[in-house]
CSV table of N, CA, C and O and ligand atoms in Angstrom, one decimal:
chain,number,residue,atom,x,y,z
U,1,UNK,N,0.9,-1.5,-0.4
U,1,UNK,CA,0.4,0.1,0.4
U,1,UNK,C,0.6,1.5,-0.1
U,1,UNK,O,0.9,2.7,-0.8
U,2,UNK,N,1.7,1.5,1.0
U,2,UNK,CA,2.7,2.6,0.9
U,2,UNK,C,4.1,2.4,0.4
U,2,UNK,O,4.2,0.8,1.1
U,3,UNK,N,4.9,2.6,-0.3
U,3,UNK,CA,6.2,2.7,-0.6
U,3,UNK,C,7.3,2.7,0.3
U,3,UNK,O,7.0,2.4,1.7
U,4,UNK,N,8.0,1.3,0.1
U,4,UNK,CA,8.8,0.6,1.3
U,4,UNK,C,9.2,2.0,2.5
U,4,UNK,O,9.4,1.6,3.5
U,5,UNK,N,9.6,2.8,1.5
U,5,UNK,CA,11.1,3.6,2.5
U,5,UNK,C,9.4,4.8,3.7
U,5,UNK,O,9.7,5.0,4.9
U,6,UNK,N,8.0,5.0,3.1
U,6,UNK,CA,7.8,5.1,4.2
U,6,UNK,C,6.7,4.4,5.2
U,6,UNK,O,6.4,4.5,6.2
U,7,UNK,N,7.0,3.1,4.2
U,7,UNK,CA,6.1,2.5,5.8
U,7,UNK,C,7.1,2.4,6.3
U,7,UNK,O,7.0,2.1,7.9
U,8,UNK,N,8.7,1.7,6.2
U,8,UNK,CA,10.1,2.4,6.8
U,8,UNK,C,10.0,3.1,8.3
U,8,UNK,O,9.8,3.2,9.6
U,9,UNK,N,9.5,4.6,7.6
U,9,UNK,CA,9.6,5.1,8.2
U,9,UNK,C,7.9,5.4,8.9
U,9,UNK,O,7.8,5.8,10.1
U,10,UNK,N,6.7,5.0,8.8
U,10,UNK,CA,6.3,4.7,9.9
U,10,UNK,C,6.2,3.5,11.0
U,10,UNK,O,6.1,4.2,12.0
U,11,UNK,N,6.8,2.6,10.5
U,11,UNK,CA,6.9,1.7,11.5
U,11,UNK,C,7.9,2.2,12.8
U,11,UNK,O,8.1,1.7,13.8
U,12,UNK,N,8.6,3.4,12.0
U,12,UNK,CA,9.8,3.5,13.0
U,12,UNK,C,9.0,4.8,13.8
U,12,UNK,O,9.4,4.8,15.5
U,13,UNK,N,8.4,5.6,13.3
U,13,UNK,CA,7.7,6.4,14.1
U,13,UNK,C,6.8,5.3,15.3
U,13,UNK,O,7.0,6.4,15.7
U,14,UNK,N,6.1,4.7,14.4
U,14,UNK,CA,5.1,3.5,15.7
U,14,UNK,C,6.3,3.2,16.8
U,14,UNK,O,5.8,2.9,18.1
U,15,UNK,N,6.7,2.7,17.0
U,15,UNK,CA,8.4,1.7,17.2
U,15,UNK,C,8.6,3.4,18.6
U,15,UNK,O,9.2,2.9,19.9
U,16,UNK,N,9.2,4.8,18.2
U,16,UNK,CA,10.1,5.4,18.4
U,16,UNK,C,8.9,6.8,19.5
U,16,UNK,O,9.3,7.1,20.8
U,17,UNK,N,8.0,7.3,18.9
U,17,UNK,CA,7.3,7.9,19.0
U,17,UNK,C,6.5,7.3,20.7
U,17,UNK,O,6.8,8.2,21.7
U,18,UNK,N,5.9,6.2,20.5
U,18,UNK,CA,5.5,6.0,22.5
U,18,UNK,C,6.8,5.6,23.5
U,18,UNK,O,6.2,6.0,24.7
U,19,UNK,N,8.1,5.4,22.9
U,19,UNK,CA,9.0,5.4,23.8
U,19,UNK,C,9.7,7.1,24.6
U,19,UNK,O,9.2,7.1,25.5
U,20,UNK,N,9.3,7.9,23.3
U,20,UNK,CA,9.3,8.8,23.8
U,20,UNK,C,9.1,10.0,24.9
U,20,UNK,O,8.5,10.2,25.7
U,21,UNK,N,7.2,9.7,24.2
U,21,UNK,CA,6.6,9.5,24.9
U,21,UNK,C,5.3,9.3,26.6
U,21,UNK,O,5.7,10.0,27.3
U,22,UNK,N,6.9,7.8,26.5
U,22,UNK,CA,6.7,7.3,28.8
U,22,UNK,C,8.1,8.2,29.0
U,22,UNK,O,8.0,8.5,30.2
U,23,UNK,N,9.5,8.7,27.9
U,23,UNK,CA,10.1,9.2,28.0
U,23,UNK,C,9.6,10.6,29.1
U,23,UNK,O,10.2,10.9,30.2
U,24,UNK,N,9.3,11.0,28.5
U,24,UNK,CA,8.4,12.8,28.9
U,24,UNK,C,7.5,12.2,29.9
U,24,UNK,O,7.9,13.5,30.8
U,25,UNK,N,6.9,11.6,29.9
U,25,UNK,CA,6.2,11.2,31.1
U,25,UNK,C,6.5,11.1,32.5
U,25,UNK,O,6.8,11.8,33.8
U,26,UNK,N,8.0,10.2,32.3
U,26,UNK,CA,8.8,9.7,33.4
U,26,UNK,C,9.4,11.5,34.2
U,26,UNK,O,9.4,11.3,35.3
U,27,UNK,N,10.0,12.0,32.9
U,27,UNK,CA,10.4,12.8,33.0
U,27,UNK,C,9.9,14.4,34.2
U,27,UNK,O,9.8,14.9,35.0
U,28,UNK,N,9.1,13.8,33.7
U,28,UNK,CA,7.7,14.8,33.8
U,28,UNK,C,6.9,14.7,36.0
U,28,UNK,O,6.9,15.4,36.6
U,29,UNK,N,7.1,13.0,35.4
U,29,UNK,CA,6.8,12.7,37.4
U,29,UNK,C,8.1,12.9,38.3
U,29,UNK,O,7.9,13.6,39.0
U,30,UNK,N,9.3,13.1,37.9
U,30,UNK,CA,10.1,12.9,38.5
U,30,UNK,C,10.6,14.8,38.6
U,30,UNK,O,10.8,15.1,40.5
U,31,UNK,N,9.8,15.4,38.1
U,31,UNK,CA,10.0,16.8,37.8
U,31,UNK,C,9.5,17.5,39.4
U,31,UNK,O,9.2,17.7,40.2
U,32,UNK,N,7.4,16.7,38.6
U,32,UNK,CA,6.6,17.1,39.8
U,32,UNK,C,7.0,16.2,41.3
U,32,UNK,O,7.0,16.9,42.4
U,33,UNK,N,8.3,15.5,41.6
U,33,UNK,CA,8.2,14.3,42.4
U,33,UNK,C,9.4,15.8,43.7
U,33,UNK,O,9.5,15.8,45.2
U,34,UNK,N,10.0,16.2,43.2
U,34,UNK,CA,11.1,17.3,43.2
U,34,UNK,C,10.6,18.4,43.5
U,34,UNK,O,11.1,19.6,44.0
U,35,UNK,N,9.7,18.5,43.2
U,35,UNK,CA,9.0,20.1,43.1
U,35,UNK,C,8.5,20.8,44.1
U,35,UNK,O,8.1,20.0,45.5
U,36,UNK,N,9.0,21.9,44.6
U,36,UNK,CA,9.0,22.7,46.0
U,36,UNK,C,7.2,23.0,46.8
U,36,UNK,O,6.8,22.6,47.8
U,37,UNK,N,6.6,22.8,45.2
U,37,UNK,CA,4.9,23.4,45.6
U,37,UNK,C,4.7,22.1,46.4
U,37,UNK,O,3.8,21.6,47.7
U,38,UNK,N,4.9,20.6,46.0
U,38,UNK,CA,4.8,18.6,46.0
U,38,UNK,C,4.6,18.7,47.2
U,38,UNK,O,4.0,18.6,48.1
U,39,UNK,N,6.4,19.4,47.5
U,39,UNK,CA,6.9,19.2,49.5
U,39,UNK,C,6.0,20.2,49.7
U,39,UNK,O,5.8,19.4,51.2
U,40,UNK,N,5.9,21.7,49.7
U,40,UNK,CA,4.8,21.7,50.9
U,40,UNK,C,3.6,21.1,51.0
U,40,UNK,O,3.3,21.6,52.1
U,41,UNK,N,3.1,20.6,49.9
U,41,UNK,CA,1.6,20.5,50.0
U,41,UNK,C,1.8,18.8,51.3
U,41,UNK,O,1.3,18.7,51.7
U,42,UNK,N,2.9,18.7,50.5
U,42,UNK,CA,3.3,17.2,51.3
U,42,UNK,C,2.9,17.3,52.8
U,42,UNK,O,2.5,16.6,53.7
U,43,UNK,N,3.9,18.7,53.4
U,43,UNK,CA,4.2,18.5,54.0
U,43,UNK,C,3.0,18.9,55.7
U,43,UNK,O,2.4,18.6,56.5
U,44,UNK,N,2.1,19.7,54.5
U,44,UNK,CA,0.6,20.1,55.2
U,44,UNK,C,0.9,20.7,56.4
U,44,UNK,O,1.4,21.5,56.5
U,45,UNK,N,-0.8,21.1,57.1
U,45,UNK,CA,0.0,21.7,58.0
U,45,UNK,C,0.0,21.4,59.2
U,45,UNK,O,-0.1,22.3,59.8
U,46,UNK,N,0.4,20.3,59.2
U,46,UNK,CA,1.0,19.6,60.5
U,46,UNK,C,1.9,19.4,60.1
U,46,UNK,O,2.8,19.8,61.8
U,47,UNK,N,2.6,19.6,59.7
U,47,UNK,CA,4.2,19.7,59.2
U,47,UNK,C,4.8,18.6,59.5
U,47,UNK,O,6.1,17.9,60.4
U,48,UNK,N,4.2,17.3,59.1
U,48,UNK,CA,4.9,15.9,59.4
U,48,UNK,C,5.9,15.4,58.8
U,48,UNK,O,6.9,14.6,60.2
U,49,UNK,N,6.2,15.9,58.2
U,49,UNK,CA,6.8,15.6,56.3
U,49,UNK,C,8.7,16.5,57.1
U,49,UNK,O,9.4,16.8,56.2
U,50,UNK,N,7.6,17.6,57.8
U,50,UNK,CA,8.8,18.8,57.4
U,50,UNK,C,9.7,19.1,59.4
U,50,UNK,O,8.7,19.7,59.5
U,51,UNK,N,11.5,18.7,58.7
U,51,UNK,CA,11.7,19.2,60.0
U,51,UNK,C,11.7,20.9,60.1
U,51,UNK,O,12.5,20.8,61.8
U,52,UNK,N,11.0,21.6,59.2
U,52,UNK,CA,11.8,23.2,59.8
U,52,UNK,C,10.8,24.2,60.1
U,52,UNK,O,11.3,24.6,60.3
U,53,UNK,N,9.3,23.5,60.0
U,53,UNK,CA,8.0,23.6,61.0
U,53,UNK,C,8.4,23.8,62.1
U,53,UNK,O,9.2,23.3,62.8
U,54,UNK,N,9.1,25.0,62.7
U,54,UNK,CA,9.1,25.7,64.0
U,54,UNK,C,7.5,25.1,65.0
U,54,UNK,O,6.2,25.4,64.4
U,55,UNK,N,7.6,24.2,65.6
U,55,UNK,CA,6.3,24.3,66.9
U,55,UNK,C,6.0,25.4,67.5
U,55,UNK,O,7.4,25.9,68.4
U,56,UNK,N,5.1,25.7,67.8
U,56,UNK,CA,4.4,26.7,69.1
U,56,UNK,C,4.7,26.2,69.6
U,56,UNK,O,5.0,24.9,70.5
U,57,UNK,N,5.4,27.2,70.2
U,57,UNK,CA,5.9,27.0,71.7
U,57,UNK,C,4.4,26.6,73.1
U,57,UNK,O,3.4,27.5,72.6
U,58,UNK,N,4.5,26.3,73.8
U,58,UNK,CA,3.4,25.7,74.3
U,58,UNK,C,2.9,27.1,75.5
U,58,UNK,O,4.6,27.5,76.1
U,59,UNK,N,1.4,27.7,75.9
U,59,UNK,CA,1.7,28.6,76.1
U,59,UNK,C,0.1,28.7,77.6
U,59,UNK,O,-0.2,26.8,77.6
U,60,UNK,N,0.2,28.9,78.0
U,60,UNK,CA,-1.1,28.8,78.8
U,60,UNK,C,-2.6,28.9,77.9
U,60,UNK,O,-3.6,29.1,79.1
U,61,UNK,N,-2.3,28.9,77.1
U,61,UNK,CA,-3.6,28.6,76.2
U,61,UNK,C,-3.9,27.3,76.0
U,61,UNK,O,-5.1,27.4,75.3
U,62,UNK,N,-3.5,26.2,76.7
U,62,UNK,CA,-4.5,25.7,76.7
U,62,UNK,C,-3.7,24.1,75.8
U,62,UNK,O,-4.3,22.9,75.9
U,63,UNK,N,-2.2,24.7,75.4
U,63,UNK,CA,-1.8,24.1,74.1
U,63,UNK,C,-1.4,22.2,75.0
U,63,UNK,O,-1.3,22.3,76.1
U,64,UNK,N,-1.7,21.5,74.1
U,64,UNK,CA,-0.8,20.2,74.8
U,64,UNK,C,0.0,19.3,74.4
U,64,UNK,O,0.7,19.5,73.1
U,65,UNK,N,1.2,18.6,75.0
U,65,UNK,CA,2.2,18.5,74.9
U,65,UNK,C,1.8,16.9,74.5
U,65,UNK,O,1.8,16.8,75.5
U,66,UNK,N,2.5,16.3,73.4
U,66,UNK,CA,2.5,14.8,72.7
U,66,UNK,C,3.5,14.4,74.4
U,66,UNK,O,4.8,14.9,73.9
U,67,UNK,N,3.6,13.1,75.6
U,67,UNK,CA,3.9,12.7,75.6
U,67,UNK,C,4.8,11.5,75.8
U,67,UNK,O,6.5,11.3,75.7
U,68,UNK,N,4.7,11.5,74.1
U,68,UNK,CA,5.7,10.3,73.5
U,68,UNK,C,6.7,11.1,72.1
U,68,UNK,O,7.9,11.0,72.5
U,69,UNK,N,6.6,12.2,71.5
U,69,UNK,CA,7.5,12.8,70.9
U,69,UNK,C,7.5,14.6,71.5
U,69,UNK,O,8.4,14.6,70.7
U,70,UNK,N,6.8,14.9,72.4
U,70,UNK,CA,7.6,16.2,72.9
U,70,UNK,C,6.3,17.1,71.7
U,70,UNK,O,6.6,18.4,72.3
U,71,UNK,N,6.2,16.9,70.9
U,71,UNK,CA,4.8,18.0,69.9
U,71,UNK,C,4.0,18.4,70.6
U,71,UNK,O,3.4,17.7,71.5
U,72,UNK,N,4.2,19.8,70.0
U,72,UNK,CA,3.1,20.3,71.0
U,72,UNK,C,2.1,21.0,70.1
U,72,UNK,O,2.0,20.9,69.1
U,73,UNK,N,1.0,20.9,70.6
U,73,UNK,CA,-0.4,20.5,69.9
U,73,UNK,C,-1.5,21.5,70.2
U,73,UNK,O,-1.3,21.7,71.2
U,74,UNK,N,-2.2,21.7,69.8
U,74,UNK,CA,-3.4,22.8,69.4
U,74,UNK,C,-4.4,21.9,70.8
U,74,UNK,O,-4.5,20.8,70.9
U,75,UNK,N,-5.0,22.6,71.7
U,75,UNK,CA,-6.0,22.1,72.8
U,75,UNK,C,-7.1,21.1,72.3
U,75,UNK,O,-7.0,20.8,73.5
U,76,UNK,N,-7.6,22.0,71.4
U,76,UNK,CA,-9.0,21.0,70.8
U,76,UNK,C,-8.4,19.5,70.1
U,76,UNK,O,-9.1,18.9,69.9
U,77,UNK,N,-6.6,19.3,70.1
U,77,UNK,CA,-6.3,17.7,69.2
U,77,UNK,C,-6.3,16.5,70.1
U,77,UNK,O,-6.3,16.5,71.5
U,78,UNK,N,-7.0,15.5,69.9
U,78,UNK,CA,-6.8,14.2,70.4
U,78,UNK,C,-5.7,13.6,70.2
U,78,UNK,O,-6.1,12.4,71.3
U,79,UNK,N,-5.3,13.2,69.1
U,79,UNK,CA,-4.0,12.9,68.5
U,79,UNK,C,-3.4,14.1,68.6
U,79,UNK,O,-3.4,15.0,67.9
U,80,UNK,N,-1.6,13.4,68.5
U,80,UNK,CA,-0.6,14.4,68.5
U,80,UNK,C,-0.8,14.4,66.8
U,80,UNK,O,-0.5,13.7,65.8
U,81,UNK,N,0.0,15.9,66.5
U,81,UNK,CA,0.3,15.6,65.1
U,81,UNK,C,1.8,15.6,64.2
U,81,UNK,O,1.4,14.9,63.1
U,82,UNK,N,2.1,14.8,65.1
U,82,UNK,CA,3.6,14.3,64.3
U,82,UNK,C,3.2,13.5,64.5
U,82,UNK,O,3.8,12.1,63.6
U,83,UNK,N,3.6,12.2,65.8
U,83,UNK,CA,3.3,10.7,66.2
U,83,UNK,C,2.1,9.5,66.0
U,83,UNK,O,2.0,8.2,65.9
U,84,UNK,N,0.8,11.2,65.5
U,84,UNK,CA,-0.5,10.4,66.1
U,84,UNK,C,-1.0,9.9,67.1
U,84,UNK,O,-2.2,8.3,67.5
U,85,UNK,N,-0.5,9.7,67.9
U,85,UNK,CA,-0.4,9.2,69.7
U,85,UNK,C,-1.6,9.8,70.1
U,85,UNK,O,-1.4,10.9,70.0
U,86,UNK,N,-2.0,9.0,71.2
U,86,UNK,CA,-3.8,9.9,71.7
U,86,UNK,C,-3.0,10.5,73.0
U,86,UNK,O,-2.3,10.3,73.5
U,87,UNK,N,-3.4,11.8,72.5
U,87,UNK,CA,-3.3,13.3,73.5
U,87,UNK,C,-3.6,12.3,74.9
U,87,UNK,O,-5.1,12.2,75.0
X,1,LIG,ZN1,4.1,12.8,69.5
Protein backbone atom coordinates (compact mmCIF):
# COMPACT_ATOMS: atom_id res chain seq x y z
CA UNK A 1 0.00 0.00 0.00
CA UNK A 2 2.79 2.43 0.96
CA UNK A 3 6.16 2.59 -0.68
CA UNK A 4 8.85 0.74 1.36
CA UNK A 5 10.51 3.96 2.53
CA UNK A 6 7.25 5.36 3.89
CA UNK A 7 6.42 2.00 5.44
CA UNK A 8 9.79 1.93 7.20
CA UNK A 9 9.39 5.51 8.40
CA UNK A 10 5.92 4.76 9.74
CA UNK A 11 7.04 1.67 11.61
CA UNK A 12 10.01 3.55 13.06
CA UNK A 13 7.75 6.38 14.18
CA UNK A 14 5.29 3.94 15.72
CA UNK A 15 8.05 2.32 17.75
CA UNK A 16 9.93 5.46 18.77
CA UNK A 17 7.10 7.87 19.55
CA UNK A 18 5.57 5.83 22.42
CA UNK A 19 9.00 5.42 23.99
CA UNK A 20 9.58 9.18 23.81
CA UNK A 21 6.16 9.85 25.28
CA UNK A 22 6.89 7.46 28.14
CA UNK A 23 10.24 9.13 28.79
CA UNK A 24 8.50 12.50 28.81
CA UNK A 25 5.95 11.24 31.30
CA UNK A 26 8.70 9.77 33.47
CA UNK A 27 10.70 13.01 33.43
CA UNK A 28 7.58 15.01 34.16
CA UNK A 29 6.73 12.84 37.14
CA UNK A 30 10.30 13.16 38.41
CA UNK A 31 10.09 16.92 38.11
CA UNK A 32 6.76 16.88 39.93
CA UNK A 33 8.21 14.74 42.69
CA UNK A 34 11.05 17.19 43.28
CA UNK A 35 8.85 20.26 42.99
CA UNK A 36 8.85 22.58 45.96
CA UNK A 37 5.09 23.15 45.77
CA UNK A 38 4.43 19.42 46.08
CA UNK A 39 6.80 19.20 49.03
CA UNK A 40 4.99 22.05 50.74
CA UNK A 41 1.67 20.35 50.03
CA UNK A 42 2.96 17.07 51.46
CA UNK A 43 4.14 18.85 54.58
CA UNK A 44 0.63 20.06 55.14
CA UNK A 45 -0.57 22.12 58.08
CA UNK A 46 0.77 19.59 60.57
CA UNK A 47 4.34 19.69 59.25
CA UNK A 48 4.71 15.97 59.79
CA UNK A 49 7.28 15.57 57.02
CA UNK A 50 8.95 18.93 57.45
CA UNK A 51 11.34 19.18 60.34
CA UNK A 52 11.95 22.85 59.55
CA UNK A 53 8.44 23.80 60.57
CA UNK A 54 8.70 25.62 63.85
CA UNK A 55 6.61 24.09 66.55
CA UNK A 56 4.64 26.57 68.56
CA UNK A 57 5.78 26.99 72.10
CA UNK A 58 3.34 25.88 74.77
CA UNK A 59 1.50 28.71 76.35
CA UNK A 60 -1.30 29.07 78.81
CA UNK A 61 -3.82 28.70 75.96
CA UNK A 62 -4.29 25.02 76.75
CA UNK A 63 -1.81 23.60 74.26
CA UNK A 64 -1.03 19.96 74.92
CA UNK A 65 2.47 18.54 74.65
CA UNK A 66 2.68 14.96 73.42
CA UNK A 67 4.06 12.67 76.10
CA UNK A 68 5.64 10.45 73.45
CA UNK A 69 7.44 12.81 71.05
CA UNK A 70 7.14 16.20 72.74
CA UNK A 71 5.26 17.94 69.94
CA UNK A 72 3.03 20.78 71.06
CA UNK A 73 -0.52 20.24 69.85
CA UNK A 74 -3.48 22.60 69.93
CA UNK A 75 -5.87 22.24 72.86
CA UNK A 76 -8.63 20.71 70.74
CA UNK A 77 -6.38 17.92 69.42
CA UNK A 78 -7.16 14.38 70.47
CA UNK A 79 -4.15 12.90 68.68
CA UNK A 80 -0.59 14.13 68.23
CA UNK A 81 0.01 15.85 64.88
CA UNK A 82 3.44 14.22 64.50
CA UNK A 83 3.28 10.68 65.88
CA UNK A 84 -0.53 10.26 65.95
CA UNK A 85 -0.40 9.05 69.51
CA UNK A 86 -3.44 9.70 71.63
CA UNK A 87 -3.07 12.78 73.78
ZN1 LIG B 1 3.58 12.78 69.49
